[in-house]
CSV table of C-alpha atoms and ligand atoms in Angstrom, one decimal:
chain,number,residue,atom,x,y,z
A,70,UNK,CA,-121.1,-10.2,-67.9
A,71,UNK,CA,-119.4,-13.4,-67.7
A,72,UNK,CA,-120.9,-16.0,-65.9
A,73,UNK,CA,-120.6,-15.5,-62.0
A,74,UNK,CA,-119.8,-19.2,-60.4
A,75,UNK,CA,-120.2,-17.3,-57.2
A,76,UNK,CA,-123.9,-16.2,-56.5
A,77,UNK,CA,-124.9,-12.7,-55.8
A,78,UNK,CA,-126.3,-13.4,-52.3
A,79,UNK,CA,-124.3,-16.2,-50.3
A,80,UNK,CA,-126.9,-17.6,-47.4
A,81,UNK,CA,-126.2,-19.9,-45.2
A,82,UNK,CA,-129.0,-22.8,-44.1
A,83,UNK,CA,-130.7,-22.7,-40.8
A,84,UNK,CA,-128.8,-25.6,-39.5
A,85,UNK,CA,-125.3,-23.8,-40.5
A,86,UNK,CA,-125.7,-21.0,-38.5
A,87,UNK,CA,-123.2,-20.2,-35.5
A,88,UNK,CA,-124.5,-22.1,-32.4
A,89,UNK,CA,-121.6,-20.2,-30.3
A,90,UNK,CA,-120.6,-16.9,-29.9
A,91,UNK,CA,-116.6,-16.4,-30.3
A,92,UNK,CA,-114.8,-14.5,-27.8
A,93,UNK,CA,-111.6,-12.7,-29.2
A,94,UNK,CA,-110.4,-11.8,-26.0
A,95,UNK,CA,-109.5,-15.5,-25.2
A,96,UNK,CA,-106.6,-15.4,-28.0
A,97,UNK,CA,-105.4,-11.9,-27.2
A,98,UNK,CA,-101.7,-12.2,-25.7
A,99,UNK,CA,-102.3,-8.6,-24.2
A,100,UNK,CA,-105.6,-8.5,-22.8
A,101,UNK,CA,-107.8,-5.7,-23.0
A,102,UNK,CA,-107.0,-3.5,-19.7
A,103,UNK,CA,-109.7,-3.8,-17.5
A,104,UNK,CA,-112.7,-1.3,-16.4
A,105,UNK,CA,-111.7,0.4,-13.1
A,106,UNK,CA,-114.0,1.6,-10.6
A,107,UNK,CA,-113.7,5.2,-10.5
A,108,UNK,CA,-114.1,5.8,-6.8
A,109,UNK,CA,-111.1,3.5,-6.1
A,110,UNK,CA,-109.5,3.2,-9.2
A,111,UNK,CA,-109.1,-0.6,-8.7
A,112,UNK,CA,-110.1,-3.1,-11.3
A,113,UNK,CA,-114.2,-3.5,-11.5
A,114,UNK,CA,-115.4,-7.0,-9.8
A,115,UNK,CA,-118.2,-9.1,-11.0
A,116,UNK,CA,-120.1,-7.9,-8.0
A,117,UNK,CA,-119.5,-4.3,-8.9
A,118,UNK,CA,-120.2,-4.5,-12.4
A,119,UNK,CA,-123.4,-6.6,-11.7
A,120,UNK,CA,-125.2,-3.7,-9.8
A,121,UNK,CA,-125.1,-1.8,-13.1
A,122,UNK,CA,-125.6,-4.6,-15.5
A,123,UNK,CA,-127.2,-8.0,-15.4
A,124,UNK,CA,-125.1,-10.7,-13.5
A,125,UNK,CA,-124.7,-13.0,-16.7
A,126,UNK,CA,-123.2,-9.9,-18.7
A,127,UNK,CA,-121.3,-8.7,-16.3
A,128,UNK,CA,-119.7,-12.4,-16.2
A,129,UNK,CA,-119.5,-12.2,-20.3
A,130,UNK,CA,-118.0,-8.6,-19.4
A,131,UNK,CA,-114.9,-9.8,-17.5
A,132,UNK,CA,-114.2,-13.3,-19.2
A,133,UNK,CA,-111.1,-13.1,-21.0
A,134,UNK,CA,-110.6,-16.6,-21.4
A,135,UNK,CA,-113.7,-18.6,-22.8
A,136,UNK,CA,-113.0,-18.5,-26.6
A,137,UNK,CA,-116.8,-19.7,-27.4
A,138,UNK,CA,-119.8,-19.5,-25.0
A,139,UNK,CA,-123.3,-21.0,-26.3
A,140,UNK,CA,-125.7,-18.7,-27.5
A,141,UNK,CA,-128.9,-19.7,-25.5
A,142,UNK,CA,-131.7,-21.3,-27.7
A,143,UNK,CA,-134.5,-18.7,-26.9
A,144,UNK,CA,-131.8,-16.3,-28.8
A,145,UNK,CA,-130.8,-18.6,-31.5
A,146,UNK,CA,-134.6,-18.6,-31.7
A,147,UNK,CA,-135.0,-15.1,-32.3
A,148,UNK,CA,-131.8,-14.8,-34.6
A,149,UNK,CA,-133.7,-17.2,-36.8
A,150,UNK,CA,-136.4,-14.6,-37.2
A,151,UNK,CA,-134.1,-12.4,-39.3
A,152,UNK,CA,-131.0,-14.3,-39.8
A,153,UNK,CA,-128.6,-15.4,-41.0
A,154,UNK,CA,-128.0,-12.0,-42.9
A,155,UNK,CA,-126.7,-12.4,-46.4
A,156,UNK,CA,-123.3,-11.8,-47.8
A,157,UNK,CA,-123.4,-10.0,-51.0
A,158,UNK,CA,-120.9,-9.9,-53.8
A,159,UNK,CA,-121.1,-6.5,-55.1
A,160,UNK,CA,-120.8,-7.5,-58.9
A,161,UNK,CA,-122.5,-4.2,-59.6
A,162,UNK,CA,-120.3,-2.1,-57.7
A,163,UNK,CA,-117.2,-3.6,-58.9
A,164,UNK,CA,-118.4,-3.3,-62.7
A,165,UNK,CA,-119.0,0.5,-62.2
A,166,UNK,CA,-115.8,0.5,-60.6
A,167,UNK,CA,-113.9,-1.4,-63.1
A,168,UNK,CA,-112.0,-3.1,-60.2
A,169,UNK,CA,-110.5,-6.5,-60.6
A,170,UNK,CA,-111.2,-6.7,-57.0
A,171,UNK,CA,-113.8,-8.9,-55.5
A,172,UNK,CA,-116.2,-7.2,-53.3
A,173,UNK,CA,-118.7,-8.6,-50.9
A,174,UNK,CA,-120.6,-7.0,-48.0
A,175,UNK,CA,-122.5,-8.3,-45.1
A,176,UNK,CA,-125.8,-6.7,-44.8
A,177,UNK,CA,-127.2,-6.3,-41.4
A,178,UNK,CA,-130.0,-3.5,-42.3
A,179,UNK,CA,-132.6,-6.3,-43.0
A,180,UNK,CA,-134.9,-6.0,-39.5
A,181,UNK,CA,-137.1,-3.7,-38.6
A,182,UNK,CA,-134.5,-2.0,-36.2
A,183,UNK,CA,-132.5,-1.5,-39.7
A,184,UNK,CA,-129.2,-2.4,-38.1
A,185,UNK,CA,-127.0,-5.2,-36.5
A,186,UNK,CA,-127.5,-3.6,-33.1
A,187,UNK,CA,-130.7,-6.3,-32.7
A,188,UNK,CA,-127.9,-8.8,-32.4
A,189,UNK,CA,-126.7,-7.7,-28.8
A,190,UNK,CA,-130.2,-6.3,-28.0
A,191,UNK,CA,-131.8,-9.4,-28.3
A,192,UNK,CA,-129.1,-11.2,-25.9
A,193,UNK,CA,-128.9,-8.1,-23.6
A,194,UNK,CA,-133.0,-8.6,-23.1
A,195,UNK,CA,-132.8,-12.4,-22.9
A,196,UNK,CA,-130.4,-12.0,-19.8
A,197,UNK,CA,-132.6,-9.3,-17.9
A,198,UNK,CA,-135.5,-11.6,-18.3
A,199,UNK,CA,-133.9,-14.6,-17.2
A,200,UNK,CA,-132.5,-13.0,-14.1
A,201,UNK,CA,-136.3,-11.9,-13.4
A,202,UNK,CA,-135.6,-8.1,-14.0
A,203,UNK,CA,-138.6,-5.5,-14.7
A,204,UNK,CA,-136.7,-3.8,-17.4
A,205,UNK,CA,-133.7,-2.0,-18.4
A,206,UNK,CA,-132.5,1.6,-19.3
A,207,UNK,CA,-130.6,2.8,-22.0
A,208,UNK,CA,-129.2,5.7,-24.0
A,209,UNK,CA,-129.7,6.1,-27.8
A,210,UNK,CA,-128.1,8.7,-30.5
A,211,UNK,CA,-129.0,8.2,-33.3
A,212,UNK,CA,-131.9,6.2,-32.3
A,213,UNK,CA,-130.9,2.6,-33.9
A,214,UNK,CA,-130.0,1.0,-30.2
A,215,UNK,CA,-132.9,2.3,-28.9
A,216,UNK,CA,-135.1,1.1,-31.5
A,217,UNK,CA,-133.3,-2.3,-31.3
A,218,UNK,CA,-133.6,-2.5,-27.9
A,219,UNK,CA,-137.3,-1.6,-27.7
A,220,UNK,CA,-137.9,-4.8,-30.1
A,221,UNK,CA,-136.2,-6.8,-28.0
A,222,UNK,CA,-137.7,-5.8,-25.1
A,223,UNK,CA,-140.9,-6.2,-26.2
A,224,UNK,CA,-140.4,-9.9,-27.5
A,225,UNK,CA,-139.4,-10.8,-23.4
A,226,UNK,CA,-142.0,-8.6,-22.0
A,227,UNK,CA,-139.7,-6.5,-20.2
A,228,UNK,CA,-139.9,-2.5,-19.5
A,229,UNK,CA,-137.8,0.0,-21.8
A,230,UNK,CA,-136.5,3.5,-20.7
A,231,UNK,CA,-134.5,5.0,-23.3
A,232,UNK,CA,-132.7,8.5,-23.0
A,233,UNK,CA,-132.5,9.6,-26.7
A,234,UNK,CA,-129.7,12.2,-27.6
A,235,UNK,CA,-132.0,15.9,-27.6
A,236,UNK,CA,-130.9,16.6,-31.2
A,237,UNK,CA,-131.8,13.5,-32.7
A,238,UNK,CA,-135.3,13.5,-30.6
A,239,UNK,CA,-135.9,16.4,-32.1
A,240,UNK,CA,-134.4,15.8,-35.6
A,241,UNK,CA,-135.9,12.0,-35.5
A,242,UNK,CA,-139.5,11.9,-34.5
A,243,UNK,CA,-139.9,8.6,-36.9
A,244,UNK,CA,-137.2,7.0,-34.9
A,245,UNK,CA,-139.2,7.9,-31.6
A,246,UNK,CA,-142.5,6.8,-32.8
A,247,UNK,CA,-141.1,3.1,-33.7
A,248,UNK,CA,-139.6,2.8,-30.2
A,249,UNK,CA,-143.0,3.9,-28.6
A,250,UNK,CA,-144.9,1.4,-31.0
A,251,UNK,CA,-142.6,-1.2,-29.5
A,252,UNK,CA,-143.8,0.1,-26.0
A,253,UNK,CA,-140.3,1.5,-25.0
A,254,UNK,CA,-140.6,5.0,-23.0
A,255,UNK,CA,-138.4,7.6,-24.5
A,256,UNK,CA,-137.1,10.7,-22.7
A,257,UNK,CA,-134.8,13.7,-24.3
A,258,UNK,CA,-131.5,14.0,-22.8
A,259,UNK,CA,-130.3,15.9,-20.9
A,260,UNK,CA,-133.4,15.9,-18.9
A,261,UNK,CA,-134.9,16.8,-15.5
A,262,UNK,CA,-135.6,13.6,-14.5
A,263,UNK,CA,-131.9,12.8,-13.2
A,264,UNK,CA,-129.7,14.5,-10.8
A,265,UNK,CA,-126.9,14.4,-13.5
A,266,UNK,CA,-129.0,15.3,-16.1
A,267,UNK,CA,-130.2,18.5,-14.3
A,268,UNK,CA,-126.6,19.4,-13.3
A,269,UNK,CA,-125.6,19.4,-17.2
A,270,UNK,CA,-128.7,21.2,-18.1
A,271,UNK,CA,-127.6,24.1,-15.2
A,272,UNK,CA,-124.1,23.9,-16.7
A,273,UNK,CA,-124.7,23.9,-20.1
A,274,UNK,CA,-128.2,25.5,-20.8
A,275,UNK,CA,-129.8,24.9,-24.1
A,276,UNK,CA,-127.1,22.0,-24.6
A,277,UNK,CA,-128.6,19.5,-27.6
A,278,UNK,CA,-127.0,16.6,-25.4
A,279,UNK,CA,-124.3,14.0,-26.1
A,280,UNK,CA,-124.1,9.9,-25.8
A,281,UNK,CA,-121.9,10.6,-22.9
A,282,UNK,CA,-124.4,12.2,-21.1
A,283,UNK,CA,-127.5,10.3,-22.1
A,284,UNK,CA,-125.3,7.2,-20.5
A,285,UNK,CA,-124.9,8.9,-17.3
A,286,UNK,CA,-128.8,9.7,-17.2
A,287,UNK,CA,-129.7,6.0,-18.2
A,288,UNK,CA,-127.0,4.6,-15.5
A,289,UNK,CA,-128.6,6.7,-12.7
A,290,UNK,CA,-132.2,5.4,-13.6
A,291,UNK,CA,-131.5,2.1,-13.5
A,292,UNK,CA,-129.4,2.5,-10.2
A,293,UNK,CA,-132.1,4.5,-8.7
A,294,UNK,CA,-135.0,2.1,-9.6
A,295,UNK,CA,-135.5,-1.6,-8.3
A,296,UNK,CA,-135.3,-4.4,-10.5
A,297,UNK,CA,-133.6,-2.6,-13.2
A,298,UNK,CA,-130.3,-2.3,-14.9
A,299,UNK,CA,-128.4,-0.8,-17.7
A,300,UNK,CA,-127.5,-2.2,-20.8
A,301,UNK,CA,-125.4,-0.5,-23.8
A,302,UNK,CA,-125.4,-1.1,-27.6
A,303,UNK,CA,-121.7,-0.9,-28.2
A,304,UNK,CA,-118.1,-0.4,-26.8
A,305,UNK,CA,-118.0,-3.5,-24.0
A,306,UNK,CA,-116.7,-6.6,-24.5
A,307,UNK,CA,-120.2,-8.2,-24.0
A,308,UNK,CA,-121.4,-6.4,-26.8
A,309,UNK,CA,-118.8,-7.4,-29.2
A,310,UNK,CA,-119.2,-11.1,-28.1
A,311,UNK,CA,-122.8,-11.0,-29.4
A,312,UNK,CA,-121.8,-9.2,-32.5
A,313,UNK,CA,-119.3,-12.0,-33.4
A,314,UNK,CA,-122.3,-13.5,-34.9
A,315,UNK,CA,-121.6,-11.4,-38.1
A,316,UNK,CA,-118.1,-12.6,-38.3
A,317,UNK,CA,-119.2,-16.2,-37.8
A,318,UNK,CA,-121.7,-16.1,-40.6
A,319,UNK,CA,-119.6,-14.2,-42.7
A,320,UNK,CA,-116.2,-16.8,-42.2
A,321,UNK,CA,-119.0,-19.8,-42.7
A,322,UNK,CA,-120.7,-18.3,-46.0
A,323,UNK,CA,-116.8,-17.4,-47.5
A,324,UNK,CA,-115.7,-20.9,-46.3
A,325,UNK,CA,-118.5,-22.6,-48.4
A,326,UNK,CA,-117.3,-21.3,-51.8
A,327,UNK,CA,-113.5,-21.3,-50.7
A,328,UNK,CA,-113.2,-17.4,-50.4
A,329,UNK,CA,-110.1,-16.3,-49.0
A,330,UNK,CA,-110.7,-12.5,-47.8
A,331,UNK,CA,-107.5,-9.9,-47.9
A,332,UNK,CA,-109.0,-7.0,-46.8
A,333,UNK,CA,-111.9,-6.9,-43.9
A,334,UNK,CA,-113.4,-3.4,-43.4
A,335,UNK,CA,-115.6,-2.0,-41.1
A,336,UNK,CA,-116.9,1.6,-39.6
A,337,UNK,CA,-116.1,2.2,-36.3
A,338,UNK,CA,-118.3,4.1,-33.5
A,339,UNK,CA,-118.1,2.3,-30.3
A,340,UNK,CA,-116.7,-0.9,-32.0
A,341,UNK,CA,-119.0,-3.3,-32.2
A,342,UNK,CA,-120.3,-4.1,-35.6
A,343,UNK,CA,-116.4,-3.9,-36.7
A,344,UNK,CA,-115.4,-5.7,-33.5
A,345,UNK,CA,-117.9,-8.7,-34.1
A,346,UNK,CA,-117.0,-8.8,-38.2
A,347,UNK,CA,-113.7,-9.3,-37.5
A,348,UNK,CA,-113.5,-11.4,-34.6
A,349,UNK,CA,-113.3,-15.0,-35.8
A,350,UNK,CA,-110.5,-13.8,-38.4
A,351,UNK,CA,-108.9,-11.9,-36.0
A,352,UNK,CA,-108.6,-15.0,-33.9
A,353,UNK,CA,-107.1,-16.8,-37.0
A,354,UNK,CA,-104.5,-14.1,-37.2
A,355,UNK,CA,-103.7,-13.9,-33.3
A,356,UNK,CA,-103.1,-17.7,-33.4
A,357,UNK,CA,-100.9,-17.2,-36.1
A,358,UNK,CA,-102.7,-19.5,-38.6
A,359,UNK,CA,-103.5,-16.7,-41.6
A,360,UNK,CA,-103.1,-12.6,-41.8
A,361,UNK,CA,-105.7,-10.4,-42.9
A,362,UNK,CA,-105.7,-6.8,-43.4
A,363,UNK,CA,-108.2,-5.2,-41.3
A,364,UNK,CA,-109.2,-1.3,-41.8
A,365,UNK,CA,-111.3,0.6,-39.1
A,366,UNK,CA,-113.2,3.5,-40.5
A,367,UNK,CA,-114.3,6.5,-38.5
A,368,UNK,CA,-115.5,9.9,-39.0
A,369,UNK,CA,-112.6,12.8,-39.7
A,370,UNK,CA,-114.9,15.0,-37.2
A,371,UNK,CA,-114.4,12.1,-34.4
A,372,UNK,CA,-111.3,10.8,-34.9
A,373,UNK,CA,-110.8,8.4,-31.6
A,374,UNK,CA,-108.7,6.0,-33.3
A,375,UNK,CA,-106.6,8.2,-35.5
A,376,UNK,CA,-106.1,11.3,-33.4
A,377,UNK,CA,-107.3,10.1,-29.8
A,378,UNK,CA,-105.3,9.0,-27.2
A,379,UNK,CA,-104.9,5.4,-25.7
A,380,UNK,CA,-105.6,6.3,-22.1
A,381,UNK,CA,-107.9,5.5,-19.4
A,382,UNK,CA,-111.2,7.8,-19.4
A,383,UNK,CA,-114.9,8.0,-18.5
A,384,UNK,CA,-117.2,6.5,-20.8
A,385,UNK,CA,-120.0,9.1,-19.8
A,386,UNK,CA,-120.0,12.9,-19.1
A,387,UNK,CA,-121.1,12.5,-15.7
A,388,UNK,CA,-118.5,10.3,-15.0
A,389,UNK,CA,-120.7,7.9,-12.9
A,390,UNK,CA,-119.3,5.1,-15.2
A,391,UNK,CA,-116.3,3.1,-14.8
A,392,UNK,CA,-113.0,4.1,-16.3
A,393,UNK,CA,-111.9,2.2,-19.6
A,394,UNK,CA,-108.4,2.4,-21.4
A,395,UNK,CA,-109.4,3.0,-25.1
A,396,UNK,CA,-108.5,5.4,-27.7
A,397,UNK,CA,-110.3,8.5,-26.7
A,398,UNK,CA,-110.9,11.9,-27.5
A,399,UNK,CA,-111.9,12.9,-23.7
A,400,UNK,CA,-115.4,12.1,-22.4
A,401,UNK,CA,-116.1,16.1,-22.8
A,402,UNK,CA,-115.5,15.7,-26.8
A,403,UNK,CA,-118.8,16.7,-28.6
A,404,UNK,CA,-118.2,16.7,-32.3
A,405,UNK,CA,-118.8,19.7,-34.3
A,406,UNK,CA,-122.9,20.6,-35.1
A,407,UNK,CA,-122.9,20.0,-38.7
A,408,UNK,CA,-121.3,16.3,-38.2
A,409,UNK,CA,-124.1,14.3,-39.5
A,410,UNK,CA,-122.8,10.7,-40.4
A,411,UNK,CA,-123.1,9.3,-37.0
A,412,UNK,CA,-120.1,7.2,-34.9
A,413,UNK,CA,-119.8,10.0,-32.7
A,414,UNK,CA,-118.9,8.7,-29.3
A,415,UNK,CA,-115.9,9.8,-27.6
A,416,UNK,CA,-114.1,6.3,-27.2
A,417,UNK,CA,-113.5,2.9,-28.5
A,418,UNK,CA,-113.8,-0.7,-27.2
A,419,UNK,CA,-111.4,-1.6,-25.1
A,420,UNK,CA,-110.4,-4.7,-27.0
A,421,UNK,CA,-110.3,-3.3,-30.4
A,422,UNK,CA,-108.3,-0.3,-28.4
A,423,UNK,CA,-105.6,-2.9,-27.4
A,424,UNK,CA,-105.7,-4.7,-30.6
A,425,UNK,CA,-104.9,-1.6,-32.7
A,426,UNK,CA,-102.7,-0.4,-29.9
A,427,UNK,CA,-100.8,-3.9,-30.9
A,428,UNK,CA,-100.9,-3.0,-34.3
A,429,UNK,CA,-103.0,-5.5,-35.5
A,430,UNK,CA,-105.3,-3.3,-37.4
A,431,UNK,CA,-105.4,-0.3,-39.7
A,432,UNK,CA,-107.4,3.0,-39.1
A,433,UNK,CA,-108.1,5.7,-41.5
A,434,UNK,CA,-110.5,8.6,-41.2
A,435,UNK,CA,-112.9,9.7,-43.7
A,436,UNK,CA,-114.6,13.4,-44.3
A,437,UNK,CA,-118.3,13.3,-44.5
A,438,UNK,CA,-119.1,14.7,-47.9
A,439,UNK,CA,-116.9,11.7,-49.4
A,440,UNK,CA,-118.8,9.2,-47.2
A,441,UNK,CA,-122.4,10.4,-48.6
A,442,UNK,CA,-120.6,10.4,-51.9
A,443,UNK,CA,-119.6,6.8,-51.9
A,444,UNK,CA,-123.3,6.2,-50.0
A,445,UNK,CA,-125.0,7.7,-53.2
A,446,UNK,CA,-122.6,5.7,-55.6
A,447,UNK,CA,-123.5,2.7,-53.9
A,448,UNK,CA,-127.3,3.1,-53.4
A,449,UNK,CA,-127.1,3.8,-57.2
A,450,UNK,CA,-125.5,0.6,-58.1
A,451,UNK,CA,-126.5,-2.0,-55.2
A,452,UNK,CA,-130.1,-0.4,-54.6
A,453,UNK,CA,-129.4,-0.5,-51.1
A,454,UNK,CA,-130.0,3.1,-49.1
A,455,UNK,CA,-127.0,2.9,-47.0
A,456,UNK,CA,-127.0,4.4,-43.3
A,457,UNK,CA,-124.3,6.9,-43.3
A,458,UNK,CA,-122.5,4.8,-40.6
A,459,UNK,CA,-122.2,2.0,-42.9
A,460,UNK,CA,-121.2,4.4,-45.8
A,461,UNK,CA,-117.9,5.0,-44.1
A,462,UNK,CA,-117.1,1.3,-44.7
A,463,UNK,CA,-117.9,1.7,-48.4
A,464,UNK,CA,-116.0,4.6,-48.7
A,465,UNK,CA,-112.8,2.8,-47.4
A,466,UNK,CA,-114.0,-0.3,-49.7
A,467,UNK,CA,-114.5,1.7,-52.7
A,468,UNK,CA,-110.9,3.2,-52.0
A,469,UNK,CA,-109.4,-0.3,-52.0
A,470,UNK,CA,-111.0,-1.4,-55.0
A,471,UNK,CA,-109.7,1.7,-56.7
A,472,UNK,CA,-106.2,0.8,-55.6
A,473,UNK,CA,-106.8,-2.6,-57.4
A,474,UNK,CA,-107.7,-0.9,-60.5
A,475,UNK,CA,-104.6,0.9,-60.5
A,476,UNK,CA,-102.1,-2.2,-59.6
A,477,UNK,CA,-104.2,-5.0,-61.7
A,478,UNK,CA,-104.4,-6.5,-58.3
A,479,UNK,CA,-107.4,-9.1,-57.7
A,480,UNK,CA,-107.7,-8.4,-54.0
A,481,UNK,CA,-110.8,-9.9,-51.9
A,482,UNK,CA,-112.3,-7.3,-49.8
A,483,UNK,CA,-115.1,-7.7,-47.4
A,484,UNK,CA,-117.2,-4.7,-45.3
A,485,UNK,CA,-119.9,-4.7,-43.1
A,486,UNK,CA,-123.0,-2.8,-44.3
A,487,UNK,CA,-124.1,-2.3,-40.9
A,488,UNK,CA,-127.7,-0.7,-41.6
A,489,UNK,CA,-130.4,1.2,-43.7
A,490,UNK,CA,-130.4,4.9,-44.0
A,491,UNK,CA,-134.5,5.5,-44.2
A,492,UNK,CA,-134.5,7.8,-40.9
A,493,UNK,CA,-131.2,9.7,-42.1
A,494,UNK,CA,-132.6,11.8,-44.9
A,495,UNK,CA,-132.2,14.9,-43.3
A,496,UNK,CA,-128.4,14.1,-44.0
A,497,UNK,CA,-129.0,13.2,-46.9
A,498,UNK,CA,-130.6,16.1,-47.5
A,499,UNK,CA,-128.0,18.0,-46.6
A,500,UNK,CA,-125.7,16.8,-48.8
A,501,UNK,CA,-128.1,16.9,-51.7
A,502,UNK,CA,-128.6,20.8,-51.3
A,503,UNK,CA,-124.9,21.2,-50.9
A,504,UNK,CA,-125.1,22.3,-47.4
A,505,UNK,CA,-122.8,20.0,-45.9
A,506,UNK,CA,-119.4,20.9,-44.7
A,507,UNK,CA,-116.2,18.8,-43.8
A,508,UNK,CA,-115.2,20.0,-40.6
A,509,UNK,CA,-112.0,18.6,-39.0
A,510,UNK,CA,-111.5,19.6,-35.6
A,511,UNK,CA,-108.1,21.6,-34.9
A,512,UNK,CA,-105.6,20.5,-32.5
A,513,UNK,CA,-106.6,23.3,-30.7
A,514,UNK,CA,-110.1,21.9,-31.0
A,515,UNK,CA,-109.4,18.5,-29.4
A,516,UNK,CA,-107.2,19.9,-26.4
A,517,UNK,CA,-109.8,20.3,-24.1
A,518,UNK,CA,-111.0,17.0,-24.5
A,519,UNK,CA,-107.8,15.5,-24.0
A,520,UNK,CA,-107.2,18.0,-20.6
A,521,UNK,CA,-110.4,16.1,-19.5
A,522,UNK,CA,-108.9,13.0,-18.9
A,523,UNK,CA,-108.4,11.5,-15.4
A,524,UNK,CA,-105.2,11.2,-14.0
A,525,UNK,CA,-104.5,7.5,-13.3
A,526,UNK,CA,-101.4,5.3,-13.4
B,109,PLP,C1,-124.5,2.2,-33.9
B,109,PLP,C2,-124.0,2.0,-35.5
B,109,PLP,C3,-123.1,1.9,-36.1
B,109,PLP,C4,-121.4,1.8,-35.0
B,109,PLP,O1,-121.4,1.4,-33.7
B,109,PLP,P1,-120.7,0.4,-33.7
B,109,PLP,O2,-120.7,-0.1,-32.5
B,109,PLP,O3,-119.2,1.1,-33.8
B,109,PLP,O4,-120.9,-0.8,-34.8
B,109,PLP,C5,-122.8,1.7,-37.3
B,109,PLP,N1,-123.8,1.4,-38.3
B,109,PLP,C6,-124.7,1.4,-37.8
B,109,PLP,C7,-126.0,1.1,-38.9
B,109,PLP,C8,-125.6,1.8,-36.1
B,109,PLP,O5,-126.5,1.8,-36.2
């Protein structure tokens, strides 16, 4: 190995951490389409949104013009407990792949919740506390968001009620216990505790649940309980805003060593880590200052960007939430039962959807056995056991590095390593036992989801 001029890990000092979040919408020529009230089909006003979300968060949700928003001191202080997260040069992976590419990853898994979700959870809990609320409700799928939110709520002494997709509740008892350790109450969804839950159970007895369904329950629980609001861990503009801390830190770390990325890659579920990572770079691209190749990576079994429709859709199964214009598979879409890699939401961030529609980034889908193969290769050389979600980004980064091996190009690739996979060992076990299949939905499989799209415009 030749001598390394760039360290394995680039850290920022505390005083170099971002003091403001960056709102990419401010620099978008085509703003994301507004959320619509499902009853009137008119854009949601701040007042209407404030019935569901904390007032300050409703403001952030609708703010398409302010580029920088101060990070309140209390949140900045909490960030300092587990941030800055390291930007790691994947020297070992580069050597293994024999690639001339330079690969970096921003690792967000160094906190108890095990993912980037804490960046927004702490912000949302802070605003709820500041507003004098008693508590918040939310949904969680794989459990990372519920865990992050329970940590954030215990820090600010807020009550936290989590509706957990039933299949995960049963398969991931340890996640559930982590949440309970932080004082959250966890209910498997669909449940008998809400009207919408009872309705879904009556229509689909024995259903294993979905994120869209848990969202409906959490929203109903919040609107029916005095002093409560609903919070969401992805998809929304406010979440992308909070997650911009990932991209801002990445940019500052690269700048320290004069590194210019060519390709920036993130996995895409609802779009929050990808949006957060690329935001400051996308801002430069939108302002015509720089150019980057952005890649969103999603599972072939839940292909919102690559096979979805760009249309107004419900954000939840129960159709109680506002309509969002996004790439969607339809709110009734549920990925195949053998899909194990997360990223199973039917829709996508409205901001990222608009950027994708405007041709400002690429999206690709990958099959899950390829994802787990990449995860394992990565774990063996870089040491970190990745979350399956994160491994989608690893997979694409390795594809791009291998292209460089063929062409001899020395491209600089940055990807987001969103979290660790300790609670995903059932999925890893399936992979190791050869029980994992690559199920790709046919056009016929996708049709019912598309025909459930509301007729708007
Ligand atoms: C939730 C999650 C994702 C996907 O969510 P986005 O909002 O698309 O970022 C990816 N990786 C991990 C580890 C997660 O917990």
